[in-house]
Amino acid sequence: MRVVPPAARGYILCAVLAASACAAPALLRPAATPWAAVAVLAVLYAGCELVKVCPPAGRRVPEGIGSFFPVLLAAVFLLPPAAAALVAMPGGYAATVTDPPVRVRRVWHAAQQALAAWTAGQVYGLLNGPATLGAGPVGRTGPPDQAAGRIADFPYALLPAAAAAVAFCLVLTALEAGVLAAAERRSAASVRRRPPAAALALVPHCVHGLAGLMMAVLWRSPYGLPAALLVLLPMYISCWVFAQYHREHAAHRATIRALVQAVDIKDRYTRGHSERVGQASAMIARELGMAGERLEVVRIAGILHDVGKLGVPTRLLRKDGPLTPEERRVIELHPEYGHEIVRGIGFLGEARSAILHHHERIDGSGYPYGLAGAQIPELARVVAVADAFDAMTSTRSYSRARPVPAALAELERCAGAQFDPAMVSALTDAIARHGWHPVVTSDEDLQVIPAGDAGNAGAAGPAGNSADSGDGAARAPAAAGQRPVPAGESGRRRGGGGGGGRG
C-alpha cells in the first residue's frame, strides 16, 4: 500500500474539514433545505459513479461516464450552496479509484467536489443566478399547470451559470494541484509550470454547466423532474462518444509504440532514432505552416519511417562488415516492406506514402521508384531531411555525432540534389528559433563522444556522395581505442541516412 506523505495527509484533512464546514448549514437548518431534491440529485449523481464501479452483469460501461458533472452543476443551480455540497459527497466518494490508498482517495474526491460545488453555488448566488430561473417549486413531478412557474430569464441566466461552471472548474484544478504538490513534495512553482490543466478542462466544464442549467430550467418548469431527467440521455451519449474517441486515440498510440519498439529491438544501432526523426519532422512541418491533424500525421510518419526494417533479416541490420551489393538491395526494400506493414492501418493516412518514399531523392536517383522533384510526396521530403539530420547528429557506439551546425551545413550542401531545399531551410530556421533538444531515448547507455572530439566528425565523404547516404559519405574517424569503421559502413549502419543504406 502506498504511504501518503504527512503533508498530503494534512492537506486532505484540511479539505475534509472545510467541506464539512461548507455542508454544515444544510444540516443545522434542515427546515430550509429541500431534502427531496437533495436526495434525488445525490442518488442520481452517486448512481452515475456506481454504475462504473459495479456495472450490470454482462454489460460494459463506457469509460469516461463517471463524474457526471451536469447533475452536480444542476444541484448548484437549484439548491443552496450547502445543499449542493451535500449532493457532491456521496458521488465523490463513489468515484472510481484504482490506485492505493483507495479509501483516502475516495475521501479526498468527496471533499474536493463538495468544496467546488459550494464555491460554484456562492458565485451563482452572488450573481443573482437563482432569480433568473423559473419560480416553480424544485422537484415538482405532477402534471403541468399555468400557475406552476415562469420561464427562465434567458439570456441572462447564462452569465451566472457560466461563472459558476468556471468557478467549479478552477476550484477542482487548484485543489488537485495542491494535493499533487503535497504528495510529490514539490513546490507550488513547479506545479504551476505544468500544462495549464484548468484551461484544458474549462470548455468541457462549461458544456457540463450548460447541460446542468437546462436540467435546472426544466426542473423548475411546469413539467418538473421527468423533463429534467431527459437532459441526461443526450449528455450520457455525448460522454460515451467522447470516451470512445479517446479510447481510439489511445489504441492508435499503442499501435505506433508497439511498431517502434519492435524496430528498436531488432535494430539496436538506431534505438530512439524513430522518436527523434518524428520530433524533427514536426519541427519542419510547423515551420512550413502545417497544423492540426496534418502536423500529427507528419510526426507519425517520422516515427514510423523505418518500420520496414521488421521485414529485413536481422543479420543484415547487425552485420559488422560492409554490405555486399545483394545485401544492399535487400536493405533497400525496407521502404516497401514498411508500406506493406502499415497499408491496412487506416488512421495513418498520408503517413503511408512518406514511409514508402522517404529515401527518394530530388534528382531522381533515390529508391524505391526513382521519383524526382515534386513527384515525391511532401511528407516524404520532410521525413528525408529529418532522417538524415538525426543520423548525422546522433552518437552511436560505432560513430561520432556531428555538431548541429555541421549537420545543417551538410544538408544545405546536398539541397537540390538529395533533399528538398525548402525542407532544409525550414529545419534550419526551426533550429535557429527553438534549438535542437532531442527527446531522451535509450541511446544514453551507448558510448558518448567527448565534446572536444565531436568536431572531428564533420568531414564529408567523397565528392558527389550525399549526407550520410550509405555510400561512404559522412564517415567519422574512429575514436581512440575504438574499432576503425570500414569504408562505407558508417552511413549504412547509422540507419536514417538520406539516400540509402540501412535506413
Coordinates of C-alpha atoms in Angstrom, one line a residue:
M1 CA 0.0 0.0 0.0
R2 CA 1.4 3.4 -1.0
V3 CA 2.1 5.6 2.0
V4 CA 0.6 9.1 1.8
P5 CA 3.2 11.7 2.9
P6 CA 2.3 13.7 6.0
A7 CA 2.0 16.9 4.1
A8 CA -0.6 15.3 1.8
R9 CA -2.5 13.8 4.7
G10 CA -2.6 17.2 6.4
Y11 CA -3.8 18.8 3.1
I12 CA -6.6 16.2 2.7
L13 CA -7.6 16.6 6.3
C14 CA -7.9 20.4 5.9
A15 CA -10.0 19.8 2.7
V16 CA -12.3 17.4 4.6
L17 CA -12.8 19.8 7.5
A18 CA -13.5 22.7 5.0
A19 CA -16.0 20.6 3.1
S20 CA -17.8 19.6 6.3
A21 CA -18.0 23.3 7.3
C22 CA -19.5 24.1 3.9
A23 CA -22.2 21.4 4.2
A24 CA -22.9 22.0 7.9
P25 CA -25.5 24.8 7.4
A26 CA -27.8 22.4 5.5
L27 CA -27.8 20.0 8.4
L28 CA -28.1 22.7 11.1
R29 CA -31.1 24.3 9.4
P30 CA -33.0 21.3 8.0
A31 CA -36.2 23.2 7.5
A32 CA -34.6 25.5 4.9
T33 CA -33.1 22.5 2.9
P34 CA -35.2 20.9 0.1
W35 CA -34.3 17.4 1.2
A36 CA -36.4 15.7 -1.5
A37 CA -34.4 17.4 -4.2
V38 CA -31.1 16.8 -2.4
A39 CA -31.9 13.1 -2.1
V40 CA -32.9 12.8 -5.8
L41 CA -29.8 14.6 -7.1
A42 CA -27.4 12.9 -4.7
V43 CA -28.7 9.4 -5.6
L44 CA -28.6 10.3 -9.3
Y45 CA -25.0 11.6 -9.1
A46 CA -23.8 8.7 -7.0
G47 CA -25.6 6.3 -9.3
C48 CA -23.6 7.5 -12.3
E49 CA -20.4 6.6 -10.4
L50 CA -21.6 3.3 -9.0
V51 CA -22.7 2.1 -12.5
K52 CA -19.0 2.3 -13.5
V53 CA -17.8 0.6 -10.3
C54 CA -20.5 -2.1 -10.4
P55 CA -21.7 -2.5 -14.0
P56 CA -24.7 -4.7 -14.7
A57 CA -23.8 -8.3 -15.3
G58 CA -22.6 -8.9 -18.9
R59 CA -22.6 -5.2 -19.7
R60 CA -19.6 -2.9 -20.4
V61 CA -20.0 0.7 -19.2
P62 CA -18.2 3.1 -21.4
E63 CA -15.2 4.8 -19.9
G64 CA -15.4 8.4 -19.1
I65 CA -19.1 8.4 -18.0
G66 CA -18.3 8.8 -14.3
S67 CA -18.1 12.2 -12.5
F68 CA -21.3 13.3 -14.2
F69 CA -20.9 16.9 -13.5
P70 CA -24.1 18.1 -15.2
V71 CA -26.1 16.6 -12.3
L72 CA -23.8 18.2 -9.8
L73 CA -24.0 21.6 -11.5
A74 CA -27.7 21.3 -11.7
A75 CA -27.7 20.9 -7.9
V76 CA -25.6 24.1 -7.8
F77 CA -28.2 26.0 -9.8
L78 CA -31.2 24.5 -7.9
L79 CA -30.1 24.3 -4.3
P80 CA -28.4 26.5 -1.6
P81 CA -24.6 26.1 -1.6
A82 CA -24.5 24.0 1.5
A83 CA -27.1 21.6 0.0
A84 CA -25.1 21.4 -3.3
A85 CA -22.0 20.4 -1.2
L86 CA -24.1 17.6 0.4
V87 CA -25.1 16.3 -3.1
A88 CA -21.4 16.1 -4.1
M89 CA -20.2 14.0 -1.2
P90 CA -21.8 10.5 -2.0
G91 CA -20.9 10.7 -5.7
G92 CA -17.4 11.9 -5.0
Y93 CA -16.8 9.1 -2.5
A94 CA -18.2 6.6 -5.0
A95 CA -15.8 7.7 -7.8
T96 CA -13.7 5.1 -9.5
V97 CA -10.3 4.7 -7.8
T98 CA -7.7 2.3 -9.0
D99 CA -4.5 3.4 -7.2
P100 CA -3.9 2.9 -3.4
P101 CA -4.7 4.0 -0.9
V102 CA -8.3 3.7 -2.1
R103 CA -10.2 5.0 0.9
V104 CA -8.1 8.1 1.3
R105 CA -8.5 8.9 -2.4
R106 CA -12.3 8.5 -2.1
V107 CA -12.5 10.8 0.9
W108 CA -10.4 13.3 -1.0
H109 CA -12.6 13.2 -4.1
A110 CA -15.7 13.7 -1.9
A111 CA -14.2 16.7 -0.1
Q112 CA -12.8 18.2 -3.3
Q113 CA -16.1 18.1 -5.2
A114 CA -18.0 19.4 -2.2
L115 CA -15.8 22.4 -1.9
A116 CA -16.0 23.0 -5.7
A117 CA -19.8 22.8 -5.6
W118 CA -20.1 25.1 -2.6
T119 CA -17.8 27.7 -4.2
A120 CA -19.8 27.5 -7.5
G121 CA -23.0 27.9 -5.5
Q122 CA -21.7 31.0 -3.8
V123 CA -20.6 32.5 -7.2
Y124 CA -24.0 31.7 -8.7
G125 CA -25.8 33.3 -5.7
L126 CA -23.7 36.5 -5.8
L127 CA -24.6 37.0 -9.5
N128 CA -28.3 36.6 -8.7
G129 CA -28.5 33.3 -10.6
P130 CA -31.5 31.9 -8.7
A131 CA -33.7 34.8 -9.8
T132 CA -33.0 34.1 -13.4
L133 CA -34.6 30.6 -13.2
G134 CA -38.3 30.0 -13.2
A135 CA -40.1 30.4 -9.9
G136 CA -41.7 26.9 -9.9
P137 CA -41.0 24.6 -6.9
V138 CA -37.9 22.4 -7.0
G139 CA -38.7 18.7 -7.6
R140 CA -42.2 19.2 -9.0
T141 CA -43.4 15.9 -10.6
G142 CA -47.1 16.5 -11.2
P143 CA -48.8 17.5 -14.4
P144 CA -48.1 21.0 -15.8
D145 CA -50.4 23.9 -15.0
Q146 CA -50.4 27.5 -15.7
A147 CA -49.5 28.7 -12.2
A148 CA -46.6 26.4 -11.6
G149 CA -43.9 28.9 -12.5
R150 CA -42.5 31.2 -15.1
I151 CA -40.0 30.7 -17.9
A152 CA -36.3 31.2 -17.1
D153 CA -34.9 34.6 -17.9
F154 CA -32.7 34.0 -21.0
P155 CA -30.1 35.0 -22.0
Y156 CA -29.4 36.5 -18.5
A157 CA -29.5 33.1 -16.9
L158 CA -26.4 32.1 -18.9
L159 CA -24.0 34.5 -17.3
P160 CA -24.2 33.4 -13.7
A161 CA -24.4 29.7 -14.8
A162 CA -21.2 30.1 -16.9
A163 CA -19.4 31.9 -14.0
A164 CA -20.4 29.1 -11.6
A165 CA -19.1 26.4 -14.0
V166 CA -15.8 28.3 -14.4
A167 CA -15.5 28.6 -10.6
F168 CA -16.3 24.9 -10.2
C169 CA -13.5 24.0 -12.7
L170 CA -10.9 26.4 -11.2
V171 CA -11.5 25.1 -7.6
L172 CA -11.2 21.5 -8.8
T173 CA -8.0 22.2 -10.6
A174 CA -6.5 24.3 -7.8
L175 CA -7.2 21.6 -5.2
E176 CA -5.8 18.9 -7.4
A177 CA -2.6 20.9 -8.0
G178 CA -2.3 21.5 -4.2
V179 CA -2.6 17.8 -3.3
L180 CA -0.1 16.9 -6.0
A181 CA 2.4 19.4 -4.7
A182 CA 1.9 18.0 -1.2
A183 CA 2.0 14.3 -2.2
E184 CA 5.0 14.6 -4.5
R185 CA 6.9 17.1 -2.2
R186 CA 7.2 19.7 -4.9
S187 CA 7.0 23.4 -4.7
A188 CA 3.9 25.3 -5.9
A189 CA 6.0 27.0 -8.6
S190 CA 6.9 23.6 -10.1
V191 CA 3.2 22.7 -10.2
R192 CA 2.4 26.0 -11.9
R193 CA 4.9 25.2 -14.7
R194 CA 2.9 22.1 -15.7
P195 CA 0.5 22.3 -18.7
P196 CA -2.5 24.6 -17.9
A197 CA -4.9 21.9 -16.8
A198 CA -7.6 24.5 -15.8
A199 CA -7.5 25.9 -19.4
L200 CA -7.8 22.5 -20.9
A201 CA -10.7 21.5 -18.7
L202 CA -12.6 24.8 -18.9
V203 CA -14.5 24.0 -22.1
P204 CA -15.9 20.6 -21.1
H205 CA -16.9 22.1 -17.7
C206 CA -18.8 24.9 -19.4
V207 CA -20.6 22.4 -21.6
H208 CA -21.5 20.4 -18.4
G209 CA -22.7 23.7 -16.9
L210 CA -24.9 24.4 -19.9
A211 CA -26.4 20.9 -19.5
G212 CA -26.9 21.4 -15.8
L213 CA -28.6 24.7 -16.5
M214 CA -31.0 23.1 -18.9
M215 CA -31.7 20.4 -16.3
A216 CA -32.4 23.1 -13.7
V217 CA -34.6 25.1 -16.0
L218 CA -36.7 22.1 -16.9
W219 CA -37.0 21.0 -13.3
R220 CA -38.4 24.4 -12.3
S221 CA -40.7 24.5 -15.4
P222 CA -44.3 23.2 -15.3
Y223 CA -43.0 19.8 -16.5
G224 CA -40.9 19.2 -13.4
L225 CA -38.4 16.4 -12.7
P226 CA -39.3 14.0 -15.5
A227 CA -38.5 16.6 -18.1
A228 CA -35.2 17.5 -16.3
L229 CA -34.1 13.8 -16.4
L230 CA -34.4 13.8 -20.2
V231 CA -31.4 16.1 -20.4
L232 CA -29.2 13.3 -19.1
L233 CA -29.7 11.0 -22.0
P234 CA -28.0 13.1 -24.7
M235 CA -25.3 14.1 -22.3
Y236 CA -24.7 10.4 -21.5
I237 CA -24.4 9.6 -25.2
S238 CA -22.1 12.6 -25.8
C239 CA -19.8 11.4 -22.9
W240 CA -19.8 7.9 -24.4
V241 CA -18.8 9.2 -27.8
F242 CA -16.1 11.4 -26.3
A243 CA -14.7 8.4 -24.3
Q244 CA -14.8 6.3 -27.5
Y245 CA -12.8 8.9 -29.3
H246 CA -10.1 9.0 -26.6
R247 CA -10.0 5.2 -26.4
E248 CA -9.5 5.1 -30.2
H249 CA -6.6 7.6 -30.0
A250 CA -5.1 5.6 -27.2
A251 CA -5.3 2.5 -29.4
H252 CA -3.6 4.4 -32.2
R253 CA -0.7 5.5 -29.9
A254 CA -0.3 1.9 -28.6
T255 CA -0.1 0.6 -32.2
I256 CA 2.6 3.1 -33.1
R257 CA 4.5 2.5 -29.9
A258 CA 4.4 -1.3 -30.5
L259 CA 5.8 -0.9 -34.0
V260 CA 8.6 1.4 -32.9
Q261 CA 9.6 -0.8 -30.0
A262 CA 9.7 -3.8 -32.4
V263 CA 12.1 -1.9 -34.7
D264 CA 14.2 -0.7 -31.9
I265 CA 14.6 -4.3 -30.6
K266 CA 15.5 -5.6 -34.0
D267 CA 18.0 -2.8 -34.9
R268 CA 19.8 -1.9 -31.7
Y269 CA 22.0 0.6 -33.6
T270 CA 19.1 3.1 -34.1
R271 CA 17.4 3.0 -30.7
G272 CA 15.5 6.2 -30.2
H273 CA 16.1 7.3 -33.8
S274 CA 12.4 7.0 -34.7
E275 CA 11.2 9.4 -32.0
R276 CA 13.9 11.9 -32.8
V277 CA 13.0 11.8 -36.5
G278 CA 9.4 12.3 -35.6
Q279 CA 10.4 15.3 -33.5
A280 CA 12.5 16.9 -36.3
S281 CA 9.8 16.2 -38.9
A282 CA 7.2 18.0 -36.7
M283 CA 9.6 21.0 -36.4
I284 CA 9.9 21.2 -40.2
A285 CA 6.2 20.8 -40.7
R286 CA 5.4 23.5 -38.2
E287 CA 7.8 25.9 -39.8
L288 CA 6.1 25.2 -43.2
G289 CA 2.7 26.2 -41.6
M290 CA 1.2 22.8 -41.1
A291 CA -1.0 22.4 -38.1
G292 CA -3.6 20.2 -36.6
E293 CA -4.1 16.7 -37.9
R294 CA -1.6 17.1 -40.7
L295 CA 1.1 18.1 -38.3
E296 CA 0.4 15.0 -36.3
V297 CA 0.5 12.8 -39.4
V298 CA 3.9 14.2 -40.2
R299 CA 5.2 13.4 -36.8
I300 CA 3.8 9.8 -37.0
A301 CA 5.4 9.4 -40.5
G302 CA 8.7 10.3 -39.0
I303 CA 8.3 7.9 -36.1
L304 CA 7.3 5.0 -38.4
H305 CA 9.6 5.7 -41.3
D306 CA 11.9 2.7 -40.6
V307 CA 9.1 0.2 -39.7
G308 CA 10.0 -1.7 -42.8
K309 CA 13.2 -2.9 -41.0
L310 CA 10.9 -5.6 -39.5
G311 CA 11.0 -7.3 -42.9
V312 CA 14.8 -7.1 -43.3
P313 CA 16.9 -10.1 -41.9
T314 CA 18.3 -9.2 -38.6
R315 CA 21.8 -10.4 -39.6
L316 CA 22.0 -7.7 -42.2
L317 CA 20.9 -5.0 -39.8
R318 CA 23.6 -6.1 -37.3
K319 CA 26.3 -7.0 -39.8
D320 CA 29.7 -5.6 -38.7
G321 CA 31.4 -5.5 -42.1
P322 CA 30.4 -3.8 -45.4
L323 CA 27.3 -5.0 -47.2
T324 CA 27.5 -6.8 -50.5
P325 CA 25.6 -5.5 -53.4
E326 CA 23.0 -8.2 -52.9
E327 CA 22.6 -7.4 -49.3
R328 CA 22.3 -3.7 -50.1
R329 CA 19.4 -4.5 -52.5
V330 CA 17.7 -6.4 -49.7
I331 CA 18.2 -3.4 -47.3
E332 CA 16.8 -1.0 -49.9
L333 CA 13.5 -3.0 -49.9
H334 CA 12.7 -1.7 -46.4
P335 CA 10.5 1.3 -47.5
E336 CA 8.3 -1.1 -49.5
Y337 CA 8.2 -3.6 -46.5
G338 CA 7.2 -0.7 -44.3
H339 CA 4.4 0.4 -46.7
E340 CA 3.0 -3.1 -46.7
I341 CA 3.1 -3.4 -42.9
V342 CA 1.1 -0.2 -42.4
R343 CA -1.1 -0.3 -45.5
G344 CA -4.0 -1.6 -43.6
I345 CA -3.8 0.9 -40.7
G346 CA -6.3 3.4 -41.9
F347 CA -5.6 6.2 -39.4
L348 CA -2.1 6.7 -40.7
G349 CA -3.4 8.3 -43.9
E350 CA -0.8 10.3 -45.7
A351 CA 2.0 8.9 -43.5
R352 CA 1.9 5.7 -45.5
S353 CA 3.3 7.5 -48.6
A354 CA 6.0 9.1 -46.5
I355 CA 7.1 5.7 -45.2
L356 CA 7.3 4.4 -48.8
H357 CA 9.1 7.3 -50.4
H358 CA 11.4 8.8 -47.7
H359 CA 14.5 7.5 -49.5
E360 CA 13.7 9.1 -52.8
R361 CA 16.0 11.9 -53.9
I362 CA 15.2 15.2 -55.6
D363 CA 17.5 14.4 -58.5
G364 CA 15.6 11.1 -59.1
S365 CA 18.5 8.8 -58.0
G366 CA 16.8 7.5 -54.9
Y367 CA 14.7 4.4 -54.2
P368 CA 12.4 2.5 -54.4
Y369 CA 10.9 4.1 -57.5
G370 CA 13.4 6.8 -58.5
L371 CA 10.9 9.7 -58.1
A372 CA 12.2 13.2 -58.6
G373 CA 11.3 16.7 -57.5
A374 CA 7.6 17.3 -56.9
Q375 CA 6.8 13.7 -57.7
I376 CA 8.0 12.8 -54.2
P377 CA 5.2 13.3 -51.7
E378 CA 5.6 16.4 -49.5
L379 CA 5.7 14.4 -46.2
A380 CA 8.3 12.1 -47.6
R381 CA 10.5 15.1 -48.4
V382 CA 10.1 16.3 -44.8
V383 CA 11.0 12.9 -43.3
A384 CA 14.0 12.5 -45.6
V385 CA 15.6 15.7 -44.2
A386 CA 14.7 14.9 -40.6
D387 CA 16.0 11.3 -41.0
A388 CA 19.4 12.4 -42.4
F389 CA 19.7 15.2 -39.8
D390 CA 19.2 12.8 -36.9
A391 CA 21.6 10.2 -38.4
M392 CA 24.4 12.8 -38.5
T393 CA 23.7 14.3 -35.1
S394 CA 23.2 11.1 -33.1
T395 CA 26.0 9.4 -31.2
R396 CA 26.3 5.6 -31.8
S397 CA 28.8 3.1 -30.4
Y398 CA 30.4 2.9 -33.8
S399 CA 30.4 6.6 -34.9
R400 CA 30.5 10.1 -33.5
A401 CA 27.8 12.6 -33.7
R402 CA 28.3 15.7 -35.8
P403 CA 27.7 19.1 -34.3
V404 CA 24.3 20.5 -35.3
P405 CA 25.8 23.3 -37.4
A406 CA 28.0 20.8 -39.3
A407 CA 24.9 18.6 -40.0
L408 CA 22.9 21.6 -41.2
A409 CA 25.7 22.7 -43.4
E410 CA 25.9 19.2 -45.0
L411 CA 22.1 19.2 -45.6
E412 CA 22.4 22.6 -47.3
R413 CA 25.3 21.2 -49.4
C414 CA 23.0 18.4 -50.6
A415 CA 19.9 20.5 -51.0
G416 CA 18.6 20.4 -54.6
A417 CA 20.2 17.1 -55.3
Q418 CA 19.2 14.8 -52.5
F419 CA 17.0 17.0 -50.4
D420 CA 14.2 19.5 -51.0
P421 CA 15.8 22.9 -50.3
A422 CA 12.5 24.2 -48.8
M423 CA 12.6 21.4 -46.2
V424 CA 16.3 22.0 -45.4
S425 CA 15.6 25.7 -45.0
A426 CA 12.6 25.0 -42.7
L427 CA 14.7 22.8 -40.4
T428 CA 17.5 25.4 -40.3
D429 CA 15.0 28.1 -39.4
A430 CA 13.3 26.0 -36.8
I431 CA 16.5 25.0 -35.1
A432 CA 17.7 28.7 -35.1
R433 CA 14.5 29.7 -33.4
H434 CA 14.0 26.8 -31.0
G435 CA 17.2 24.9 -30.8
W436 CA 17.6 21.2 -31.1
H437 CA 16.6 19.4 -27.9
P438 CA 16.0 15.7 -28.9
V439 CA 13.9 13.5 -26.7
V440 CA 15.6 11.3 -24.1
T441 CA 16.0 7.8 -25.5
S442 CA 17.6 4.5 -24.7
D443 CA 20.7 5.7 -26.6
E444 CA 22.1 7.1 -23.4
D445 CA 23.6 3.7 -22.5
L446 CA 25.8 3.9 -25.6
Q447 CA 29.3 5.5 -25.7
V448 CA 29.2 9.3 -25.6
I449 CA 31.9 11.0 -27.6
P450 CA 33.6 13.8 -25.6
A451 CA 32.6 17.3 -26.7
G452 CA 36.1 18.2 -27.8
D453 CA 36.1 15.3 -30.3
A454 CA 32.8 16.0 -31.8
G455 CA 34.1 18.5 -34.3
N456 CA 36.2 15.8 -35.9
A457 CA 33.1 14.0 -37.1
G458 CA 32.1 16.7 -39.5
A459 CA 34.2 15.6 -42.5
A460 CA 32.1 15.0 -45.6
G461 CA 32.6 11.9 -47.8
P462 CA 33.9 11.7 -51.3
A463 CA 32.8 14.2 -53.8
G464 CA 29.3 13.5 -55.1
N465 CA 28.2 11.5 -52.1
S466 CA 25.3 12.8 -50.1
A467 CA 24.8 13.4 -46.4
D468 CA 25.1 10.1 -44.6
S469 CA 23.8 8.4 -47.7
G470 CA 25.3 5.0 -47.0
D471 CA 27.7 5.2 -49.9
G472 CA 30.6 6.2 -47.7
A473 CA 29.6 9.9 -47.0
A474 CA 29.9 11.4 -43.6
R475 CA 32.2 8.8 -42.3
A476 CA 33.6 9.5 -38.8
P477 CA 37.2 8.7 -37.9
A478 CA 37.4 6.2 -35.1
A479 CA 38.0 7.4 -31.6
A480 CA 41.0 6.4 -29.6
G481 CA 40.6 2.8 -28.6
Q482 CA 37.6 2.3 -30.9
R483 CA 37.5 -0.1 -33.8
P484 CA 38.1 1.7 -37.2
V485 CA 34.9 2.0 -39.2
P486 CA 35.3 0.3 -42.6
A487 CA 34.7 2.4 -45.6
G488 CA 31.0 2.7 -46.4
E489 CA 30.0 1.1 -43.1
S490 CA 29.2 4.3 -41.1
G491 CA 26.4 5.5 -43.3
R492 CA 24.9 2.1 -43.7
R493 CA 24.8 1.4 -40.0
R494 CA 23.5 4.7 -38.9
G495 CA 20.1 3.8 -40.1
G496 CA 18.5 7.0 -41.1
G497 CA 20.7 8.4 -43.9
G498 CA 19.1 10.4 -46.6
G499 CA 19.8 8.4 -49.7
G500 CA 20.4 4.8 -48.9
G501 CA 22.0 2.3 -46.6
R502 CA 20.3 0.5 -43.8
G503 CA 17.6 3.1 -43.2

